[in-house]
Short mmCIF file of C-alpha atoms in Angstrom, two decimals:
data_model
loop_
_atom_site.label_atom_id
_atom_site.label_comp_id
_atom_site.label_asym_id
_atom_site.label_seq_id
_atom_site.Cartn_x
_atom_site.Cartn_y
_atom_site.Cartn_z
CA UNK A 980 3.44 12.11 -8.60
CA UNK A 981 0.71 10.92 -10.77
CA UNK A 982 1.68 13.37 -13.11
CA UNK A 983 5.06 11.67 -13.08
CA UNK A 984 3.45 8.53 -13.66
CA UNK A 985 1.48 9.84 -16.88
CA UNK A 986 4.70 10.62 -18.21
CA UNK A 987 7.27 7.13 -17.07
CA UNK A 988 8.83 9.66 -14.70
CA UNK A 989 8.57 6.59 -12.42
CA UNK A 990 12.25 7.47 -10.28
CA UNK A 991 10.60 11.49 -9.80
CA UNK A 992 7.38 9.59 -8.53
CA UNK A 993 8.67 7.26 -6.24
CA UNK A 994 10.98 10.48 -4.53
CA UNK A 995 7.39 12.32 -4.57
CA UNK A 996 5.78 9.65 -2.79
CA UNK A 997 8.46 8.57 -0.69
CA UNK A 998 8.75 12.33 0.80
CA UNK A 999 5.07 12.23 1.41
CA UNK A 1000 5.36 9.74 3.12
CA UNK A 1001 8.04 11.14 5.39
CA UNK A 1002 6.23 14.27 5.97
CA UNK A 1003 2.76 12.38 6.94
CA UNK A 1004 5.26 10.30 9.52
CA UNK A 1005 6.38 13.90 10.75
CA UNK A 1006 2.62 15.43 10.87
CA UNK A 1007 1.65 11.95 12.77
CA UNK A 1008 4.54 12.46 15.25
CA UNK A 1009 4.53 16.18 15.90
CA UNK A 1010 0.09 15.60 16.53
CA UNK A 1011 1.04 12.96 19.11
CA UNK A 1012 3.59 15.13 21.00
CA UNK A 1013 1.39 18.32 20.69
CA UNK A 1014 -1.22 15.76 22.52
CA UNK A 1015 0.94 14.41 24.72
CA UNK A 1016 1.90 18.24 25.21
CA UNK A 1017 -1.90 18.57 25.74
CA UNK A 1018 -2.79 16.15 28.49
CA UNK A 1019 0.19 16.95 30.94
CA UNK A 1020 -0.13 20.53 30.73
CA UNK A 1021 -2.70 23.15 32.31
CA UNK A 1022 -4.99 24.11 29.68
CA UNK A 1023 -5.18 27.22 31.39
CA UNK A 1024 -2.15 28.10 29.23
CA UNK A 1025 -4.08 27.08 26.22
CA UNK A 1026 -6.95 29.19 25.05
CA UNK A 1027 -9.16 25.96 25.45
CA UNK A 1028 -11.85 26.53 22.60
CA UNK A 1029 -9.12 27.01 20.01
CA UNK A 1030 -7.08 23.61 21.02
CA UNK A 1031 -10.96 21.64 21.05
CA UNK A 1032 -11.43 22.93 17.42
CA UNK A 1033 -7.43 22.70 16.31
CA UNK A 1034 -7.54 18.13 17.95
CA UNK A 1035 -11.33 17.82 16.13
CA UNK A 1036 -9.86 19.50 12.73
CA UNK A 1037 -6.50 17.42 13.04
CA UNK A 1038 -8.76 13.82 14.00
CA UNK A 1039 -11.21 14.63 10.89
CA UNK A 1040 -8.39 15.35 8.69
CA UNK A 1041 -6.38 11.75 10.16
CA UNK A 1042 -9.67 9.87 10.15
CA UNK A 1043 -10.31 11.03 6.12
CA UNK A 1044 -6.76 10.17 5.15
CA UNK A 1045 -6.27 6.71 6.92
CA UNK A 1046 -9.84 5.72 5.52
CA UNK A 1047 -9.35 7.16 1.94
CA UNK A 1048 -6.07 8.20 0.84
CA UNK A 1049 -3.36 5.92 2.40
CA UNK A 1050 -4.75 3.03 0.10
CA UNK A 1051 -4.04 4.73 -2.96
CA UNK A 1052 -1.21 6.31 -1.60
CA UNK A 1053 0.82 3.18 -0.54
CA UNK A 1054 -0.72 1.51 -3.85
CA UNK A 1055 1.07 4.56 -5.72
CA UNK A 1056 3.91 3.83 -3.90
CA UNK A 1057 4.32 0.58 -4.21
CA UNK A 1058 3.89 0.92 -7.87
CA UNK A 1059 6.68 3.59 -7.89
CA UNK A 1060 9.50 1.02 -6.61
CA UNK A 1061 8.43 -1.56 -8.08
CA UNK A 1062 8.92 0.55 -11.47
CA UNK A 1063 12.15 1.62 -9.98
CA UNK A 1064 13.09 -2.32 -9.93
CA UNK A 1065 12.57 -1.90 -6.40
CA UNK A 1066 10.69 -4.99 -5.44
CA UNK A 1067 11.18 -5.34 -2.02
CA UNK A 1068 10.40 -1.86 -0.93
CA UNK A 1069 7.17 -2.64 -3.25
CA UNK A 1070 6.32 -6.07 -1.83
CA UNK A 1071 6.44 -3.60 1.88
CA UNK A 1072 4.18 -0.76 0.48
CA UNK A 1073 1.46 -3.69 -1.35
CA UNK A 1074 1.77 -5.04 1.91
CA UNK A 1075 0.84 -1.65 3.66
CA UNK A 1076 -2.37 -1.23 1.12
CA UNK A 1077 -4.04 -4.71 1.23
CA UNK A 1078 -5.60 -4.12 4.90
CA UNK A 1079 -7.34 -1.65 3.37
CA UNK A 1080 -8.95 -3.34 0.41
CA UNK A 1081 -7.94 -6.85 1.14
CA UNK A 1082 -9.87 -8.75 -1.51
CA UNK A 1083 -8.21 -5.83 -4.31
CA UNK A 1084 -6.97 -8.48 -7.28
CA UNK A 1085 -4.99 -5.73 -8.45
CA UNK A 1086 -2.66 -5.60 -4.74
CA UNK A 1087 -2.87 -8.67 -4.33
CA UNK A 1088 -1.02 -9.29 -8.06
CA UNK A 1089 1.48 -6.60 -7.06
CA UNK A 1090 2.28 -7.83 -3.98
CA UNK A 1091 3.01 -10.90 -4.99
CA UNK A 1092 4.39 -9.54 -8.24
CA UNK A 1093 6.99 -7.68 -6.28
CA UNK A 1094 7.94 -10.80 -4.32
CA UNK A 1095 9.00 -12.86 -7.27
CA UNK A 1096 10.88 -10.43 -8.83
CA UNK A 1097 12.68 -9.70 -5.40
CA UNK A 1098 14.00 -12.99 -5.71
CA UNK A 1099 17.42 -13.15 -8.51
CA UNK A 1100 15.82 -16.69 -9.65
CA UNK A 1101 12.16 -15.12 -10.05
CA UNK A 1102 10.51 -17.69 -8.08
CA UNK A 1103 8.46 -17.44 -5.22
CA UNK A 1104 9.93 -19.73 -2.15
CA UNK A 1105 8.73 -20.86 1.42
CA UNK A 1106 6.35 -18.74 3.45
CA UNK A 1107 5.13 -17.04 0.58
CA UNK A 1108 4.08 -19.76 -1.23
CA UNK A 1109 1.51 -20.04 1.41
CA UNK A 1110 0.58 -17.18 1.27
CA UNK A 1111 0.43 -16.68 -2.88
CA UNK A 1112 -1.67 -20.26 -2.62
CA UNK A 1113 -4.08 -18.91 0.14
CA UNK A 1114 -4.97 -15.59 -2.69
CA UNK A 1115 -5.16 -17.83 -5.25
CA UNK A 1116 -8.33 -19.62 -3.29
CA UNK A 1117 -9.07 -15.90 -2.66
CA UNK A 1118 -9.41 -14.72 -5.52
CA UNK A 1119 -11.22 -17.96 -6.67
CA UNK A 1120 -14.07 -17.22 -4.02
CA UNK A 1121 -14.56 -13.41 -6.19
CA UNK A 1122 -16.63 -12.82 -9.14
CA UNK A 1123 -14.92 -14.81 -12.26
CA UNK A 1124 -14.53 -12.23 -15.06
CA UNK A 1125 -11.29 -10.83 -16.49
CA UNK A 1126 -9.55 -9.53 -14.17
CA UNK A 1127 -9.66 -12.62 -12.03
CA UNK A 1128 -8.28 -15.33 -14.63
CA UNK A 1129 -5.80 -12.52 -15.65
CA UNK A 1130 -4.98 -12.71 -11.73
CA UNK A 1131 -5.27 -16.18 -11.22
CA UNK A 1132 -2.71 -16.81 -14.38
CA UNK A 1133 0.10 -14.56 -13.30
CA UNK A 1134 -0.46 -16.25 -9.78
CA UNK A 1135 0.02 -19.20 -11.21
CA UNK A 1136 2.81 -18.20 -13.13
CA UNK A 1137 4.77 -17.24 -10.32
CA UNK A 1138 4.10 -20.56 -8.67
CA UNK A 1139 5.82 -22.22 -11.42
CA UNK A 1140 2.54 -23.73 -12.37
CA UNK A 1141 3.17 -22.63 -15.82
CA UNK A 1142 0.52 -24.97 -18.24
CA UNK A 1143 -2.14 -23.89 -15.66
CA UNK A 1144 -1.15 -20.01 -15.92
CA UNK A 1145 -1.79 -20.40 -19.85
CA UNK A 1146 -5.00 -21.49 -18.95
CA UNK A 1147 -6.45 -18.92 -17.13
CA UNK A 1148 -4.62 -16.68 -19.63
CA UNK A 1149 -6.26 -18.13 -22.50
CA UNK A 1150 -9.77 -17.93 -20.56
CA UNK A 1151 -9.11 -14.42 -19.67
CA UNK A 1152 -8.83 -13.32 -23.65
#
């Protein structure tokens, strides 16, 4: 899929991505019958030794995904739709990544990003306004370099706050 990305391939990324994604729900729900399997059975039917090692491999191998790759892989995601004009699926896959990096400028821009352009008047209306004004103090609270008035002006932006979006524009350059 990245590959796909290098290359604007972004409709061949997003199917990439979105069968991943499929497959991992497939993995996660033939593990938890195989477990389920597991604890109502005799393991005298199970050469025991070989089922301890198979559930430690399969936890290590859930454990290093969940902690490391599902970020980047909802973030890729989420990227794909929302190049595929997509914006609601994206808002749903931003959503997915933030509780893993929740103070990432970058998903929290998409994510919000994704919302506006959701909306056929580009504007960002009830809830999530509260929620788009709660990252801007966010993202006020991190480091100020470029990145965060870039942030901070496209927030703004999509607020409709558009004289104080130039500002943090203009700071950012």
């Amino acid at each position: 899929s990245i590959c796909c990305f290098n290359i604007g391939e972004y409709k061949k990324a997003k199917d990439i991505l979105h069968s991943l994604d499929d497959k991992y729900y497939i993995f996660r729900r033939c593990y938890y019958l195989f477990m389920q399997n597991l604890r109502k059975k005799d393991f005298k039917k199970y050469d025991k030794e070989i089922c301890k090692k198979f559930v430690k491999h399969i936890n290590q191998e859930l454990k290093i995904f969940n902690k490391h790759t599902r970020l980047r892989f909802y973030n890729n995601l989420a990227y794909a739709y929302y190049k595929n004009e997509l914006f609601k699926d994206a808002s749903e896959y931003y959503k997915k990544a933030l509780p893993f990096e929740p103070d990432n400028i970058q998903l929290i821009v998409g994510y919000h990003q994704a919302i506006y352009y959701n909306n056929p008047k580009h504007r960002i209306q009830g809830k999530d306004i509260d929620s788009l004004v709660k990252d801007i103090n966010k993202i006020m609270s991190i480091q100020s370099d470029f990145n965060t008035y870039l942030a901070l002006g496209k927030l703004y932006y999509f607020l409709g706050k558009h004289k104080k979006a130039l500002n943090y524009i203009n700071i950012s350059i």
